[in-house]
mmCIF file of C-alpha atoms and ligand atoms in Angstrom:
data_model
loop_
_atom_site.group_PDB
_atom_site.id
_atom_site.type_symbol
_atom_site.label_atom_id
_atom_site.label_comp_id
_atom_site.label_asym_id
_atom_site.label_seq_id
_atom_site.Cartn_x
_atom_site.Cartn_y
_atom_site.Cartn_z
ATOM 1 C CA MET R 1 15.795 16.667 -12.540
ATOM 2 C CA SER R 2 15.661 13.668 -15.323
ATOM 3 C CA LYS R 3 17.534 14.218 -18.213
ATOM 4 C CA ASN R 4 16.313 11.938 -20.893
ATOM 5 C CA LEU R 5 13.038 9.499 -21.486
ATOM 6 C CA GLN R 6 14.938 6.386 -19.901
ATOM 7 C CA ASP R 7 15.319 8.466 -16.232
ATOM 8 C CA THR R 8 14.080 6.971 -13.361
ATOM 9 C CA VAL R 9 12.926 7.749 -10.180
ATOM 10 C CA THR R 10 14.082 5.537 -7.111
ATOM 11 C CA LEU R 11 10.874 4.249 -5.425
ATOM 12 C CA HIS R 12 11.659 3.990 -1.545
ATOM 13 C CA ASN R 13 12.146 -0.131 -1.939
ATOM 14 C CA GLY R 14 14.876 0.821 -4.250
ATOM 15 C CA ILE R 15 13.356 -0.261 -7.441
ATOM 16 C CA ASN R 16 13.470 2.186 -10.541
ATOM 17 C CA MET R 17 10.332 3.546 -12.069
ATOM 18 C CA PRO R 18 10.528 5.719 -15.422
ATOM 19 C CA TRP R 19 9.297 9.405 -14.905
ATOM 20 C CA LEU R 20 7.345 8.978 -18.156
ATOM 21 C CA GLY R 21 5.156 6.401 -19.549
ATOM 22 C CA LEU R 22 2.310 5.308 -22.035
ATOM 23 C CA GLY R 23 -1.369 5.159 -20.472
ATOM 24 C CA VAL R 24 -3.769 3.109 -22.648
ATOM 25 C CA PHE R 25 -7.154 3.986 -21.022
ATOM 26 C CA LYS R 26 -9.905 3.567 -23.086
ATOM 27 C CA VAL R 27 -8.035 1.689 -26.023
ATOM 28 C CA GLU R 28 -9.514 -1.186 -27.127
ATOM 29 C CA GLU R 29 -7.872 -4.597 -27.482
ATOM 30 C CA GLY R 30 -6.768 -5.140 -31.398
ATOM 31 C CA PRO R 31 -3.719 -3.642 -33.563
ATOM 32 C CA GLU R 32 -4.157 0.040 -33.020
ATOM 33 C CA LEU R 33 -3.310 -0.737 -29.004
ATOM 34 C CA VAL R 34 -0.718 -3.180 -30.176
ATOM 35 C CA GLN R 35 1.025 -0.632 -32.733
ATOM 36 C CA ALA R 36 0.758 2.393 -29.656
ATOM 37 C CA VAL R 37 2.742 0.011 -27.150
ATOM 38 C CA THR R 38 5.066 -1.320 -30.290
ATOM 39 C CA SER R 39 5.874 2.163 -31.340
ATOM 40 C CA ALA R 40 6.491 3.836 -27.688
ATOM 41 C CA ILE R 41 8.710 1.092 -26.925
ATOM 42 C CA ALA R 42 10.688 1.601 -30.378
ATOM 43 C CA HIS R 43 10.645 5.391 -29.370
ATOM 44 C CA GLY R 44 12.129 4.716 -26.136
ATOM 45 C CA TYR R 45 9.489 4.690 -23.648
ATOM 46 C CA ARG R 46 9.960 1.835 -21.211
ATOM 47 C CA SER R 47 7.022 2.227 -18.924
ATOM 48 C CA ILE R 48 3.464 0.787 -20.153
ATOM 49 C CA ASP R 49 0.179 1.606 -17.890
ATOM 50 C CA THR R 50 -2.829 -0.922 -18.324
ATOM 51 C CA ALA R 51 -5.603 -2.183 -15.376
ATOM 52 C CA ALA R 52 -7.572 -5.120 -15.438
ATOM 53 C CA ILE R 53 -10.883 -3.013 -15.974
ATOM 54 C CA TYR R 54 -9.557 -1.721 -18.953
ATOM 55 C CA GLU R 55 -9.828 -5.125 -20.783
ATOM 56 C CA ASN R 56 -6.755 -4.454 -23.059
ATOM 57 C CA GLU R 57 -4.175 -6.256 -21.145
ATOM 58 C CA SER R 58 -3.984 -8.931 -24.213
ATOM 59 C CA SER R 59 -3.019 -6.398 -26.376
ATOM 60 C CA VAL R 60 -0.565 -4.422 -24.345
ATOM 61 C CA GLY R 61 1.093 -8.131 -23.617
ATOM 62 C CA GLN R 62 1.354 -8.369 -27.552
ATOM 63 C CA GLY R 63 2.852 -4.820 -27.895
ATOM 64 C CA ILE R 64 5.626 -5.597 -25.674
ATOM 65 C CA ARG R 65 6.240 -9.165 -27.262
ATOM 66 C CA GLU R 66 6.565 -7.508 -30.372
ATOM 67 C CA ALA R 67 8.942 -4.888 -29.567
ATOM 68 C CA MET R 68 11.065 -6.849 -27.653
ATOM 69 C CA LEU R 69 11.291 -8.796 -30.794
ATOM 70 C CA GLU R 70 11.869 -5.504 -32.907
ATOM 71 C CA THR R 71 14.052 -3.840 -30.821
ATOM 72 C CA LYS R 72 16.968 -4.967 -28.194
ATOM 73 C CA VAL R 73 14.543 -4.228 -25.594
ATOM 74 C CA SER R 74 14.340 -7.325 -23.044
ATOM 75 C CA ARG R 75 11.700 -7.553 -20.091
ATOM 76 C CA GLU R 76 13.758 -6.715 -17.632
ATOM 77 C CA ASP R 77 14.439 -3.058 -19.576
ATOM 78 C CA LEU R 78 10.758 -2.624 -19.631
ATOM 79 C CA PHE R 79 8.161 -1.426 -16.410
ATOM 80 C CA VAL R 80 4.567 -2.757 -16.910
ATOM 81 C CA THR R 81 2.008 -1.724 -14.484
ATOM 82 C CA SER R 82 -2.056 -2.882 -13.792
ATOM 83 C CA LYS R 83 -4.337 -2.681 -11.517
ATOM 84 C CA VAL R 84 -6.758 -4.695 -9.414
ATOM 85 C CA TRP R 85 -10.187 -3.943 -10.098
ATOM 86 C CA ASN R 86 -13.007 -2.796 -7.478
ATOM 87 C CA ALA R 87 -14.974 -5.970 -8.098
ATOM 88 C CA ASP R 88 -11.501 -8.224 -6.909
ATOM 89 C CA LEU R 89 -10.537 -6.515 -3.697
ATOM 90 C CA GLY R 90 -10.429 -9.444 -1.304
ATOM 91 C CA TYR R 91 -7.424 -11.303 -0.067
ATOM 92 C CA GLU R 92 -8.181 -14.449 -2.031
ATOM 93 C CA SER R 93 -9.817 -12.565 -4.924
ATOM 94 C CA THR R 94 -6.830 -9.856 -5.466
ATOM 95 C CA LEU R 95 -4.611 -12.831 -5.694
ATOM 96 C CA ALA R 96 -6.382 -14.313 -8.238
ATOM 97 C CA ALA R 97 -6.848 -11.081 -10.074
ATOM 98 C CA TYR R 98 -3.000 -10.789 -10.235
ATOM 99 C CA GLU R 99 -2.766 -14.085 -12.069
ATOM 100 C CA ALA R 100 -5.540 -12.948 -14.224
ATOM 101 C CA SER R 101 -3.672 -10.240 -15.575
ATOM 102 C CA LEU R 102 -0.515 -11.911 -15.780
ATOM 103 C CA GLU R 103 -1.997 -14.461 -18.245
ATOM 104 C CA LYS R 104 -3.589 -11.732 -20.395
ATOM 105 C CA LEU R 105 -0.267 -9.991 -20.451
ATOM 106 C CA GLY R 106 1.806 -12.871 -21.434
ATOM 107 C CA LEU R 107 4.240 -11.954 -18.528
ATOM 108 C CA GLU R 108 5.882 -13.711 -15.409
ATOM 109 C CA TYR R 109 5.591 -10.745 -12.989
ATOM 110 C CA LEU R 110 4.892 -7.104 -13.116
ATOM 111 C CA ASP R 111 6.509 -4.500 -12.018
ATOM 112 C CA LEU R 112 3.950 -2.478 -10.373
ATOM 113 C CA TYR R 113 0.901 -3.599 -9.133
ATOM 114 C CA LEU R 114 -1.877 -1.397 -7.711
ATOM 115 C CA ILE R 115 -5.309 -1.291 -5.840
ATOM 116 C CA HIS R 116 -7.355 0.940 -8.689
ATOM 117 C CA TRP R 117 -10.003 2.742 -6.045
ATOM 118 C CA PRO R 118 -9.931 2.785 -2.288
ATOM 119 C CA VAL R 119 -13.447 1.208 -1.977
ATOM 120 C CA HIS R 120 -14.281 1.580 1.766
ATOM 121 C CA GLY R 121 -13.953 -1.247 3.961
ATOM 122 C CA LYS R 122 -11.868 -3.833 1.062
ATOM 123 C CA TYR R 123 -8.854 -1.799 0.467
ATOM 124 C CA LYS R 124 -7.302 -3.586 3.580
ATOM 125 C CA GLU R 125 -7.669 -7.217 2.328
ATOM 126 C CA GLY R 126 -6.499 -6.115 -0.912
ATOM 127 C CA TRP R 127 -3.191 -4.754 0.253
ATOM 128 C CA ARG R 128 -2.739 -7.507 2.276
ATOM 129 C CA ALA R 129 -2.604 -9.485 -1.002
ATOM 130 C CA LEU R 130 -0.210 -7.255 -2.714
ATOM 131 C CA GLU R 131 1.728 -7.345 0.068
ATOM 132 C CA THR R 132 1.966 -11.160 -0.192
ATOM 133 C CA LEU R 133 2.668 -10.891 -3.808
ATOM 134 C CA TYR R 134 5.503 -8.616 -3.093
ATOM 135 C CA GLN R 135 6.879 -10.635 -0.231
ATOM 136 C CA GLU R 136 7.056 -13.688 -2.402
ATOM 137 C CA GLY R 137 8.917 -11.980 -4.889
ATOM 138 C CA ARG R 138 6.116 -12.027 -7.746
ATOM 139 C CA VAL R 139 6.066 -8.375 -8.308
ATOM 140 C CA LYS R 140 8.457 -5.453 -7.933
ATOM 141 C CA ALA R 141 6.821 -2.675 -6.214
ATOM 142 C CA ILE R 142 3.354 -2.229 -5.263
ATOM 143 C CA GLY R 143 1.103 0.921 -4.600
ATOM 144 C CA VAL R 144 -2.154 2.336 -5.020
ATOM 145 C CA SER R 145 -4.547 4.558 -6.977
ATOM 146 C CA ASN R 146 -6.856 7.523 -6.116
ATOM 147 C CA PHE R 147 -5.740 7.558 -2.282
ATOM 148 C CA GLN R 148 -6.481 10.746 -0.829
ATOM 149 C CA ILE R 149 -4.361 11.601 2.650
ATOM 150 C CA HIS R 150 -7.005 10.247 5.050
ATOM 151 C CA HIS R 151 -7.173 6.893 2.676
ATOM 152 C CA LEU R 152 -3.514 6.318 3.289
ATOM 153 C CA GLU R 153 -3.020 7.277 6.597
ATOM 154 C CA ASP R 154 -5.915 4.533 7.416
ATOM 155 C CA LEU R 155 -4.195 1.961 4.994
ATOM 156 C CA MET R 156 -0.463 2.566 6.840
ATOM 157 C CA LYS R 157 -2.362 1.825 9.991
ATOM 158 C CA ASP R 158 -2.316 -1.977 9.531
ATOM 159 C CA ALA R 159 -0.278 -2.238 6.451
ATOM 160 C CA VAL R 160 3.316 -3.873 6.758
ATOM 161 C CA ILE R 161 4.660 -2.335 3.553
ATOM 162 C CA LYS R 162 3.972 1.276 2.849
ATOM 163 C CA PRO R 163 2.697 2.139 -0.856
ATOM 164 C CA MET R 164 5.361 2.766 -3.207
ATOM 165 C CA ILE R 165 3.508 4.714 -5.662
ATOM 166 C CA ASN R 166 0.046 6.547 -5.558
ATOM 167 C CA GLN R 167 -1.209 6.790 -8.708
ATOM 168 C CA VAL R 168 -3.833 10.047 -8.647
ATOM 169 C CA GLU R 169 -5.554 12.336 -10.972
ATOM 170 C CA PHE R 170 -3.538 15.521 -11.477
ATOM 171 C CA HIS R 171 -3.133 18.288 -13.707
ATOM 172 C CA PRO R 172 -2.952 21.590 -13.610
ATOM 173 C CA ARG R 173 -6.605 22.455 -12.913
ATOM 174 C CA LEU R 174 -5.912 19.552 -10.335
ATOM 175 C CA THR R 175 -2.870 20.225 -8.274
ATOM 176 C CA GLN R 176 -3.338 18.188 -5.189
ATOM 177 C CA LYS R 177 -0.748 20.456 -3.083
ATOM 178 C CA GLU R 178 -1.251 18.504 -0.124
ATOM 179 C CA LEU R 179 -1.241 15.111 -1.217
ATOM 180 C CA LEU R 180 1.518 15.876 -2.976
ATOM 181 C CA ARG R 181 3.599 17.341 0.218
ATOM 182 C CA PHE R 182 2.184 14.478 1.853
ATOM 183 C CA SER R 183 3.281 12.133 -0.537
ATOM 184 C CA LYS R 184 7.020 13.492 -0.274
ATOM 185 C CA GLU R 185 7.208 13.453 3.521
ATOM 186 C CA GLN R 186 6.162 9.816 3.590
ATOM 187 C CA GLY R 187 8.326 8.993 0.358
ATOM 188 C CA ILE R 188 5.507 7.730 -1.639
ATOM 189 C CA GLN R 189 5.895 8.771 -5.002
ATOM 190 C CA LEU R 190 3.222 10.335 -6.711
ATOM 191 C CA GLU R 191 2.066 9.347 -10.492
ATOM 192 C CA ALA R 192 -0.375 11.502 -12.321
ATOM 193 C CA TRP R 193 -2.945 9.895 -14.506
ATOM 194 C CA SER R 194 -4.737 12.338 -17.070
ATOM 195 C CA PRO R 195 -2.004 14.080 -17.090
ATOM 196 C CA LEU R 196 -3.581 16.155 -19.820
ATOM 197 C CA MET R 197 -6.934 16.521 -18.745
ATOM 198 C CA GLN R 198 -7.845 14.260 -21.337
ATOM 199 C CA GLY R 199 -7.198 16.969 -23.701
ATOM 200 C CA GLY R 200 -8.964 19.470 -21.767
ATOM 201 C CA LEU R 201 -6.183 22.035 -21.202
ATOM 202 C CA LEU R 202 -4.438 22.079 -24.813
ATOM 203 C CA ASP R 203 -6.407 25.420 -25.978
ATOM 204 C CA ASN R 204 -5.577 27.256 -22.717
ATOM 205 C CA PRO R 205 -4.275 30.722 -23.591
ATOM 206 C CA MET R 206 -1.423 31.052 -20.722
ATOM 207 C CA LEU R 207 -0.314 27.564 -21.234
ATOM 208 C CA LYS R 208 -0.243 28.318 -25.085
ATOM 209 C CA GLU R 209 1.898 31.590 -24.001
ATOM 210 C CA ILE R 210 4.216 29.278 -22.123
ATOM 211 C CA ALA R 211 4.358 27.088 -24.660
ATOM 212 C CA ALA R 212 5.557 29.676 -27.366
ATOM 213 C CA LYS R 213 8.086 30.634 -25.268
ATOM 214 C CA TYR R 214 10.044 27.479 -25.291
ATOM 215 C CA GLY R 215 8.835 26.722 -28.562
ATOM 216 C CA LYS R 216 6.991 23.216 -26.902
ATOM 217 C CA SER R 217 3.380 22.257 -27.312
ATOM 218 C CA VAL R 218 0.863 22.838 -24.409
ATOM 219 C CA ALA R 219 1.318 18.956 -23.705
ATOM 220 C CA GLN R 220 5.125 19.033 -23.638
ATOM 221 C CA VAL R 221 4.760 22.011 -21.284
ATOM 222 C CA ILE R 222 2.156 20.276 -18.926
ATOM 223 C CA LEU R 223 3.936 16.853 -18.990
ATOM 224 C CA ARG R 224 7.049 18.888 -18.167
ATOM 225 C CA TRP R 225 5.270 20.748 -15.302
ATOM 226 C CA ASP R 226 4.573 16.920 -13.794
ATOM 227 C CA LEU R 227 8.240 16.073 -13.737
ATOM 228 C CA GLN R 228 9.383 18.981 -12.300
ATOM 229 C CA HIS R 229 7.054 18.695 -9.592
ATOM 230 C CA GLY R 230 8.938 15.320 -9.059
ATOM 231 C CA VAL R 231 5.418 13.839 -10.299
ATOM 232 C CA ILE R 232 5.659 10.357 -12.791
ATOM 233 C CA THR R 233 3.518 11.006 -15.584
ATOM 234 C CA ILE R 234 1.644 8.576 -18.184
ATOM 235 C CA PRO R 235 0.350 10.844 -21.066
ATOM 236 C CA LYS R 236 -2.361 8.352 -23.490
ATOM 237 C CA SER R 237 -1.954 8.790 -26.936
ATOM 238 C CA THR R 238 -2.735 6.297 -29.761
ATOM 239 C CA LYS R 239 -0.823 8.395 -32.327
ATOM 240 C CA GLU R 240 2.661 7.900 -33.297
ATOM 241 C CA HIS R 241 3.426 11.863 -33.747
ATOM 242 C CA ARG R 242 1.878 12.187 -30.311
ATOM 243 C CA ILE R 243 3.862 9.310 -28.637
ATOM 244 C CA ILE R 244 6.936 11.060 -29.656
ATOM 245 C CA GLU R 245 5.908 14.579 -29.089
ATOM 246 C CA ASN R 246 4.717 13.446 -25.218
ATOM 247 C CA ALA R 247 8.218 12.156 -24.809
ATOM 248 C CA ALA R 248 10.275 14.971 -26.123
ATOM 249 C CA LEU R 249 10.926 16.809 -22.755
ATOM 250 C CA PHE R 250 14.031 16.689 -22.020
ATOM 251 C CA ASP R 251 15.668 19.310 -23.712
ATOM 252 C CA PHE R 252 13.815 22.362 -22.033
ATOM 253 C CA GLU R 253 13.009 23.430 -18.157
ATOM 254 C CA LEU R 254 10.568 25.633 -17.187
ATOM 255 C CA THR R 255 11.483 28.414 -14.759
ATOM 256 C CA GLN R 256 10.079 28.617 -11.450
ATOM 257 C CA GLU R 257 7.851 31.789 -12.596
ATOM 258 C CA ASP R 258 6.468 29.318 -15.301
ATOM 259 C CA ILE R 259 5.768 26.440 -12.550
ATOM 260 C CA ASP R 260 3.996 28.837 -10.174
ATOM 261 C CA GLN R 261 1.824 30.292 -13.031
ATOM 262 C CA ILE R 262 0.676 27.004 -13.956
ATOM 263 C CA ASP R 263 -0.318 26.135 -10.533
ATOM 264 C CA GLU R 264 -2.188 28.834 -10.168
ATOM 265 C CA LEU R 265 -4.616 27.227 -12.981
ATOM 266 C CA ASN R 266 -5.651 24.701 -10.056
ATOM 267 C CA GLN R 267 -9.574 24.920 -9.904
ATOM 268 C CA ASN R 268 -9.621 21.617 -7.855
ATOM 269 C CA LEU R 269 -11.558 20.451 -10.908
ATOM 270 C CA ARG R 270 -11.330 16.579 -11.481
ATOM 271 C CA VAL R 271 -12.436 14.660 -14.837
ATOM 272 C CA GLY R 272 -12.812 11.633 -13.331
ATOM 273 C CA PRO R 273 -14.624 10.629 -10.062
ATOM 274 C CA ASP R 274 -13.961 11.854 -6.606
ATOM 275 C CA PRO R 275 -12.313 9.199 -4.694
ATOM 276 C CA ASP R 276 -14.805 10.058 -1.660
ATOM 277 C CA ASN R 277 -17.792 9.757 -3.352
ATOM 278 C CA PHE R 278 -17.826 6.968 -6.176
ATOM 279 C CA ASP R 279 -20.240 3.934 -6.709
ATOM 280 C CA PHE R 280 -18.487 1.323 -8.819
HETATM 281 N N1 LIG V 301 -5.926 5.442 -12.227
HETATM 282 C C1 LIG V 301 -6.767 5.784 -12.491
HETATM 283 O O1 LIG V 301 -7.812 5.656 -12.124
HETATM 284 C C2 LIG V 301 -6.773 5.858 -14.163
HETATM 285 C C3 LIG V 301 -7.842 6.938 -14.375
HETATM 286 C C4 LIG V 301 -7.484 7.499 -15.818
HETATM 287 C C5 LIG V 301 -6.564 7.285 -16.598
HETATM 288 N N2 LIG V 301 -5.582 6.842 -15.806
HETATM 289 C C6 LIG V 301 -4.315 6.294 -16.509
HETATM 290 O O2 LIG V 301 -3.930 7.544 -17.200
HETATM 291 C C7 LIG V 301 -3.562 7.338 -18.615
HETATM 292 C C8 LIG V 301 -3.855 8.934 -19.120
HETATM 293 O O3 LIG V 301 -4.830 8.994 -18.475
HETATM 294 P P1 LIG V 301 -5.898 9.628 -19.924
HETATM 295 O O4 LIG V 301 -5.562 8.543 -20.691
HETATM 296 O O5 LIG V 301 -7.292 9.495 -19.449
HETATM 297 O O6 LIG V 301 -5.683 11.029 -20.484
HETATM 298 P P2 LIG V 301 -4.590 12.089 -20.641
HETATM 299 O O7 LIG V 301 -3.326 11.275 -20.789
HETATM 300 O O8 LIG V 301 -4.412 13.407 -19.968
HETATM 301 O O9 LIG V 301 -5.351 12.564 -22.263
HETATM 302 C C9 LIG V 301 -5.353 11.505 -23.302
HETATM 303 C C10 LIG V 301 -5.653 12.424 -24.361
HETATM 304 O O10 LIG V 301 -5.313 13.325 -25.317
HETATM 305 C C11 LIG V 301 -5.025 13.669 -26.342
HETATM 306 N N3 LIG V 301 -3.402 13.318 -26.272
HETATM 307 C C12 LIG V 301 -1.934 12.763 -26.102
HETATM 308 N N4 LIG V 301 -1.352 13.409 -26.642
HETATM 309 C C13 LIG V 301 -1.806 14.696 -26.942
HETATM 310 C C14 LIG V 301 -1.032 15.674 -27.646
HETATM 311 N N5 LIG V 301 0.435 15.950 -27.630
HETATM 312 N N6 LIG V 301 -1.780 16.812 -28.308
HETATM 313 C C15 LIG V 301 -3.016 16.595 -27.983
HETATM 314 N N7 LIG V 301 -3.554 15.931 -27.440
HETATM 315 C C16 LIG V 301 -3.355 14.644 -27.374
HETATM 316 C C17 LIG V 301 -5.297 11.822 -26.555
HETATM 317 O O11 LIG V 301 -5.742 11.680 -27.955
HETATM 318 P P3 LIG V 301 -4.826 10.449 -29.118
HETATM 319 O O12 LIG V 301 -4.792 9.185 -28.374
HETATM 320 O O13 LIG V 301 -6.101 10.812 -30.598
HETATM 321 O O14 LIG V 301 -3.426 11.084 -29.301
HETATM 322 C C18 LIG V 301 -6.622 11.537 -25.689
HETATM 323 O O15 LIG V 301 -7.768 11.991 -25.856
HETATM 324 C C19 LIG V 301 -4.427 6.320 -18.393
HETATM 325 O O16 LIG V 301 -4.119 6.032 -20.151
HETATM 326 C C20 LIG V 301 -4.114 5.459 -17.728
HETATM 327 O O17 LIG V 301 -3.070 4.837 -18.277
HETATM 328 C C21 LIG V 301 -5.272 5.979 -14.767
#
């Protein structure tokens, strides 16, 4: 089990990815985002998760450059993820989207590039492009996001390379038990988006009780629960005190009883779209 913020999990291709990263969804380009990224890196984060559709890759890149100037952290120490948007899924268009993301970020490579959504009839061509980028050594790891078991099975019928990551909505109201089991069997690492259910679980009395027992916050208990399930987590915050709080997960361990109790909160409830029924 991870012992500190810089601990990593080894993906099936041998690349190491931090267990914890900073999410930046819904944060606009500008100083607040640059500051959040520099602050996270200064406080020990090594992984940042963005996407083309967030339209904030330039500020993420600026934050990374500023952090590298201010700290001893180098590009190789960092793990940067972005995602190809639905409209760009297609062989040539995905290759072009990768170049556009690199340019906005001001980076020469990404550590992880993901297909953002399993758009029917389009994700296989997108995946072929990601395989090319990977085979050419342009990206360290490739994966998918919002893929259900049947999407993964379908993709893997034709894929040359198995996705290293599947980034999905995952929190105590959506515990994704089957998908987690399948991912472990397949060696596809699961990564949690909206791990805090966008703030929707922080008042839950049972979670508050567990948090009080450890002298931790509810957010910390939920993020620790992710790690103890073997799931990478990427909470978003632009507030320095929460960026610090969300990374202070390595000085306590939930008991199996606590984990089971948290699992029982599952209602298969999503805050985001259903991957089998989305229209964008
Ligand atoms: N692949 C996908 O389709 C997909 C979809 C959604 C998200 N994501 C990724 O996953 C990341 C995380 O998901 P998310 O941003 O949707 O939601 P989240 O991380 O579950 O929750 C973020 C919200 O919780 C607040 N918060 C953070 N830490 C807190 C703490 N310790 N105490 C109280 N409130 C706290 C934040 O506010 P403040 O900023 O004000 O602190 C923000 O309002 C995204 O940023 C993005 O990188 C991916």
